[in-house]
Tab-separated table of C-alpha atoms in Angstrom:
chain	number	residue	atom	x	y	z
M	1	UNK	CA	0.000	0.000	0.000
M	2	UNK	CA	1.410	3.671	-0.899
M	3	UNK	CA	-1.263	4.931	1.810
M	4	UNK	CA	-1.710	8.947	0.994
M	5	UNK	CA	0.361	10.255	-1.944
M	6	UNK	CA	0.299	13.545	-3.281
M	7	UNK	CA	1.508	15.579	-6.676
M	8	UNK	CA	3.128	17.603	-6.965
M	9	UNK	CA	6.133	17.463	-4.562
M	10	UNK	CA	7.043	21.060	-4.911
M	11	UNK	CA	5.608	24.063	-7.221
M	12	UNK	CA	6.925	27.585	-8.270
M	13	UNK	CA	3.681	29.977	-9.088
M	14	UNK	CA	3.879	33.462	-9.613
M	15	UNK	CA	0.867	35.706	-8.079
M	16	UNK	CA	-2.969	35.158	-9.808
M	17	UNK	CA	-1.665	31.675	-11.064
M	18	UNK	CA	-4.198	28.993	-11.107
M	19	UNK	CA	-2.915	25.339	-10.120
M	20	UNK	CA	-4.805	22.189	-8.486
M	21	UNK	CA	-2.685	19.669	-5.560
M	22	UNK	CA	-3.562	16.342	-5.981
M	23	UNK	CA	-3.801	13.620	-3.194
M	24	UNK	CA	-4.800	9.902	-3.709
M	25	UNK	CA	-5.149	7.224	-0.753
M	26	UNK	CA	-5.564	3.321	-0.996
M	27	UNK	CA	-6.390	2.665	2.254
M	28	UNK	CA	-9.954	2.781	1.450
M	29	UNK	CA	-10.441	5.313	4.482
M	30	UNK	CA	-13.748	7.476	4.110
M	31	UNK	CA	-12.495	10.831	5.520
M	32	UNK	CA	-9.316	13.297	3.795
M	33	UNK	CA	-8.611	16.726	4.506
M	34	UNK	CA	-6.565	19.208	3.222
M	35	UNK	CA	-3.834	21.201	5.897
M	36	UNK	CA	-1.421	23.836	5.425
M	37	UNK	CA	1.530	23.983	7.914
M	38	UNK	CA	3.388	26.922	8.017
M	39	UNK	CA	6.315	27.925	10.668
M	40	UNK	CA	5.138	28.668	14.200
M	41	UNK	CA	1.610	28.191	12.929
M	42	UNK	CA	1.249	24.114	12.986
M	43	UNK	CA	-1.135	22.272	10.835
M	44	UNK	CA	-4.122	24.075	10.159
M	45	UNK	CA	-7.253	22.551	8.562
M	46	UNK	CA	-8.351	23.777	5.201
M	47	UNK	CA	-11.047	21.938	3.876
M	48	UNK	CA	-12.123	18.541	4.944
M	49	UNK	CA	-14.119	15.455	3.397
M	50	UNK	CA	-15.836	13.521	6.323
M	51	UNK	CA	-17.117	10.736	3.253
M	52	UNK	CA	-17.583	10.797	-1.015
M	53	UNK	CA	-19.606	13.846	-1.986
M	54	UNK	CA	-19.197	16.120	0.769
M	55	UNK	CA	-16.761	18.686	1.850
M	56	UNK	CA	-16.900	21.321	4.452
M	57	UNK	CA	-15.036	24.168	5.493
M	58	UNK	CA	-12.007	24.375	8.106
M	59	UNK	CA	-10.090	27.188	9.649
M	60	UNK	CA	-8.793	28.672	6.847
M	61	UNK	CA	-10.617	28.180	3.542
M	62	UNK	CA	-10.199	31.373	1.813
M	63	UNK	CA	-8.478	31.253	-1.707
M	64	UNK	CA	-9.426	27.383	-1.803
M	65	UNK	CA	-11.685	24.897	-3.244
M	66	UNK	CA	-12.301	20.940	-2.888
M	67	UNK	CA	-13.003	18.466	-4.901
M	68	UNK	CA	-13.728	14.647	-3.930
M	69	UNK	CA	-13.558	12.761	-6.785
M	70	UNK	CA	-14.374	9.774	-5.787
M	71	UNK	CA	-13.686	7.762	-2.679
M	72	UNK	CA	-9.875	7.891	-3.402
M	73	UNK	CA	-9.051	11.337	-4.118
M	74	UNK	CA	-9.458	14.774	-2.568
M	75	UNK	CA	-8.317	17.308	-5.127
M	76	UNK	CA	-7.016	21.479	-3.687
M	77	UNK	CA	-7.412	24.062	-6.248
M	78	UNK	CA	-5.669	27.665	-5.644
M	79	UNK	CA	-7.554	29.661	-8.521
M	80	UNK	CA	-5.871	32.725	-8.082
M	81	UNK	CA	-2.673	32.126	-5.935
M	82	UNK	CA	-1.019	35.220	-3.895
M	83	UNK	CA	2.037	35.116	-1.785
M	84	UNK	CA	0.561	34.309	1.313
M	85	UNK	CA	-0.407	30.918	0.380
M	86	UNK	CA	2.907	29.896	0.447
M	87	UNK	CA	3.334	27.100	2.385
M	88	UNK	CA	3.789	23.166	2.882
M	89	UNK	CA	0.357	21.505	2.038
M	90	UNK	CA	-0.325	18.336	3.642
M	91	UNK	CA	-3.044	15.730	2.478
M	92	UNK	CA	-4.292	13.023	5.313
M	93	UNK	CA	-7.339	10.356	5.920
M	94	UNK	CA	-8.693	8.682	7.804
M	95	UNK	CA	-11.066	5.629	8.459
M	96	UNK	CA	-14.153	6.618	10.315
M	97	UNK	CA	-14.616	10.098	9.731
M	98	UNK	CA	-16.021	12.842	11.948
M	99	UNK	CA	-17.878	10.147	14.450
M	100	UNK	CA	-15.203	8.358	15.857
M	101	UNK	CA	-13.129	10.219	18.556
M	102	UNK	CA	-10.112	7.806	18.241
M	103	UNK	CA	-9.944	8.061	14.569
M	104	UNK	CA	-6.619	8.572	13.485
M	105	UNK	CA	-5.475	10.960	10.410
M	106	UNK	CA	-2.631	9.646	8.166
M	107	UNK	CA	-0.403	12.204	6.408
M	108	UNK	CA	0.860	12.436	2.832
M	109	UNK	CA	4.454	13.672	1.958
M	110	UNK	CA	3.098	17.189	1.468
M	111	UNK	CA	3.599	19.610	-1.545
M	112	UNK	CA	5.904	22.663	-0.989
M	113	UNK	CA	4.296	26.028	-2.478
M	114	UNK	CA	5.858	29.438	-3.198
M	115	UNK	CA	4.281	31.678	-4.515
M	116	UNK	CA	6.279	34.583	-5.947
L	1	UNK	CA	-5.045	31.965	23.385
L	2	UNK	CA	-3.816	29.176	20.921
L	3	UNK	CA	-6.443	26.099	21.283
L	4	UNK	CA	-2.967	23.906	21.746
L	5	UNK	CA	0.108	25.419	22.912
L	6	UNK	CA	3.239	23.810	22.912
L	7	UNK	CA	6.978	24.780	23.905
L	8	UNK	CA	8.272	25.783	20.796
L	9	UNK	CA	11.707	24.951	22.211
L	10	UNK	CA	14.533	23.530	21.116
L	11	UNK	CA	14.561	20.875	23.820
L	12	UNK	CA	17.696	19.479	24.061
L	13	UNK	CA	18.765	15.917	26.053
L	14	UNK	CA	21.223	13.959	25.822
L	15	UNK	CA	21.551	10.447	24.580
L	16	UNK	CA	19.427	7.587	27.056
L	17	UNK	CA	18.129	10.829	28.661
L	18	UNK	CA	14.103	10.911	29.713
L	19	UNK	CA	12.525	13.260	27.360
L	20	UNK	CA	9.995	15.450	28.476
L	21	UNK	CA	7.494	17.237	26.088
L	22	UNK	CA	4.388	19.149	27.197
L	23	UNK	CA	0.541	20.358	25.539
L	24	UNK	CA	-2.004	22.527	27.007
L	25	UNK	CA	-5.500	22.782	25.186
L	26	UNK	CA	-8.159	25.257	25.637
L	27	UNK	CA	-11.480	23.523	24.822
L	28	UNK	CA	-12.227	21.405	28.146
L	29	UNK	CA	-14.694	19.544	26.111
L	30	UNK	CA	-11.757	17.507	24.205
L	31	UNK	CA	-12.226	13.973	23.685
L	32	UNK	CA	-8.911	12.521	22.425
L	33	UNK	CA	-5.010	13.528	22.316
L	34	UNK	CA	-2.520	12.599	19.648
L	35	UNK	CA	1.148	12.784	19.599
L	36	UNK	CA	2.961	12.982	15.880
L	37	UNK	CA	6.466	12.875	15.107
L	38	UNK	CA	7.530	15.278	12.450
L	39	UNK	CA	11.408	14.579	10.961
L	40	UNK	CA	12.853	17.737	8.905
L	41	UNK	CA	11.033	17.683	5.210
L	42	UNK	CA	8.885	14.887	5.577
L	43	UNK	CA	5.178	14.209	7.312
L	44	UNK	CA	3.596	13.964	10.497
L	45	UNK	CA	3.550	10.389	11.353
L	46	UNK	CA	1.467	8.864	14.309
L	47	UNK	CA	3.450	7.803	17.731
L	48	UNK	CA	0.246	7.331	19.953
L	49	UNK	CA	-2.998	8.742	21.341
L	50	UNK	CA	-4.553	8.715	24.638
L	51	UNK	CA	-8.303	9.189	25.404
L	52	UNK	CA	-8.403	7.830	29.230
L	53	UNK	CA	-6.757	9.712	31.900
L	54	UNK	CA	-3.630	8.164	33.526
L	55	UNK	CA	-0.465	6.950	31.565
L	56	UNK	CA	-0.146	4.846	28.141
L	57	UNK	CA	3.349	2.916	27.260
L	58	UNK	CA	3.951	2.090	23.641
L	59	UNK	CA	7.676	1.164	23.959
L	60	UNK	CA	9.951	3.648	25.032
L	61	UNK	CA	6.872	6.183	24.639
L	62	UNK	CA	3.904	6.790	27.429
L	63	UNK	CA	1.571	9.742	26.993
L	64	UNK	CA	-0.342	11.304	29.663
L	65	UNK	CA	-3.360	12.719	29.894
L	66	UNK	CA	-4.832	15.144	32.533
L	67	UNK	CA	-7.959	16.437	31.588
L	68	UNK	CA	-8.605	17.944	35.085
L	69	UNK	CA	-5.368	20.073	34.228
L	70	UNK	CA	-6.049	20.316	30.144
L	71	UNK	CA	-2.889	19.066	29.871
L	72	UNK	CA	-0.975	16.221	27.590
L	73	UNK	CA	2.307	14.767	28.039
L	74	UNK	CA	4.655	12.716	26.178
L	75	UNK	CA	7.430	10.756	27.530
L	76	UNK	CA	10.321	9.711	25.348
L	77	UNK	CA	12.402	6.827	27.478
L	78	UNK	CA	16.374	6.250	26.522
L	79	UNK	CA	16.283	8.812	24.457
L	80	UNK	CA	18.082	8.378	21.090
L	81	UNK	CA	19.880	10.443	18.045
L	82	UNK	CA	16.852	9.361	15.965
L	83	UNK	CA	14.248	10.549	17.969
L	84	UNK	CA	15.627	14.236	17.234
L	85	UNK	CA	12.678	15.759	15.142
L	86	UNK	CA	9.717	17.771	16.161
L	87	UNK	CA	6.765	16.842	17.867
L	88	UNK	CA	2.950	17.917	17.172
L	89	UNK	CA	-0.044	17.813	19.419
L	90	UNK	CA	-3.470	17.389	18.250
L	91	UNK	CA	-6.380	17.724	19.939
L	92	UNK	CA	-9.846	16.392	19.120
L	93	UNK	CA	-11.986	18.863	20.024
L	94	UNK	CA	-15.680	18.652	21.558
L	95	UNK	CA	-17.046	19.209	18.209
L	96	UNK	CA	-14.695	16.754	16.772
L	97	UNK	CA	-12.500	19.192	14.703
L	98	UNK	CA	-8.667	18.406	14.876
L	99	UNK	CA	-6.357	21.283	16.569
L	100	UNK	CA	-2.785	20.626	16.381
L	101	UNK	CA	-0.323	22.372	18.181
L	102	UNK	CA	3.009	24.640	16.906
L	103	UNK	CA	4.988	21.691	17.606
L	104	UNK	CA	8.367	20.901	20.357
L	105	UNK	CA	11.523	20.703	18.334
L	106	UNK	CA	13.844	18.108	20.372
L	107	UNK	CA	17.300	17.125	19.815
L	108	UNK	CA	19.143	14.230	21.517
L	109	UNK	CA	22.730	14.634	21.347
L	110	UNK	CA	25.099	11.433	21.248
């Protein structure tokens, strides 16, 4: 199993650019989110997926949209990218969703923005 | 007030040392605590988490949890080289939204 796995690895985008992070899982987990992490901030939730066909809001959502896909992929799309959404975007599921209080989040190896 | 706060540090021990690394969380309605281990460039990857006050031992690991006290430790036994990376909180929250902390940077030194 590759478990969460996310493209690109790193990106260069100058200011109004458009691009879309992708972010694929195979452990057949109902729940992914979306998280920036940026220094002295930790991870902070962007959007969120609790199962196929829905997506909700997190802390910080402005200058973002979702897309599920399907049950497999959770798709981030910066439409008109500006500096301060440089950062280190981080992908992660999990099994049981929103219900379960021990449900544990599994990361992807991130994608490193800058936006110039 | 951060909803998880966490000694930035560095924390530095040396090698076989106890290390000691430290969470306070705001929302008193929290159900469950996570630790994750962050190395340099890479992902957070799960150590443990703790629901139940008291201690839990994984190996050379044991979290505790004080909810009384809103407050999460980890323990890091016989400390080693590789353990040196930085270590994230997260809280579950009462309305089951994930908080994680700034994260404790800790070096062991040989």
């Amino acid at each position: 199993n590759a478990g969460v796995t996310q493209t690109p690895k790193f990106q260069v985008l100058k200011t109004g650019q458009s691009m879309t992070l992708q972010c694929a899982q195979d452990m057949n987990h109902n729940s992914m989110y979306w998280y920036r992490q940026d220094p002295g901030m930790g991870l902070r939730l962007i959007y969120y997926s609790a199962s196929e066909g829905t997506t909700d809001k997190g802390e910080v959502p402005n200058g973002y949209n979702v897309s599920r896909l399907n049950k497999r992929e959770f798709s981030l799309r910066l439409e008109s990218a500006a500096p301060s959404q440089t950062s280190v975007y981080f992908c992660a599921s999990s099994e049981a969703g929103q219900g379960g209080h021990t449900d544990t989040q599994y990361f992807g190896p991130g994608t490193r923005l800058t936006v110039l | 007030q951060k909803e998880v706060e966490q000694n930035s540090g560095p924390l530095s021990v040396p090698e076989g040392a106890i290390a000691s690394l430290n969470c306070t969380y705001s929302d008193r309605g929290s159900q469950s605590f996570f630790w994750y281990r962050q190395y340099s460039g890479k992902s957070p990857e799960l150590i443990m988490f703790i629901y139940s006050n008291g201690d839990k031992e994984d190996g050379r690991f044991t979290a505790q949890l004080n909810k009384a006290s809103q407050y999460v430790s980890l323990l890091i036994r016989d400390s080693q080289p590789s353990d040196s990376a930085t270590y994230l909180c997260a809280v579950r929250q009462d309305n089951n939204d994930m908080r994680f902390g700034a994260g404790t940077r800790l070096t062991v030194k040989p």
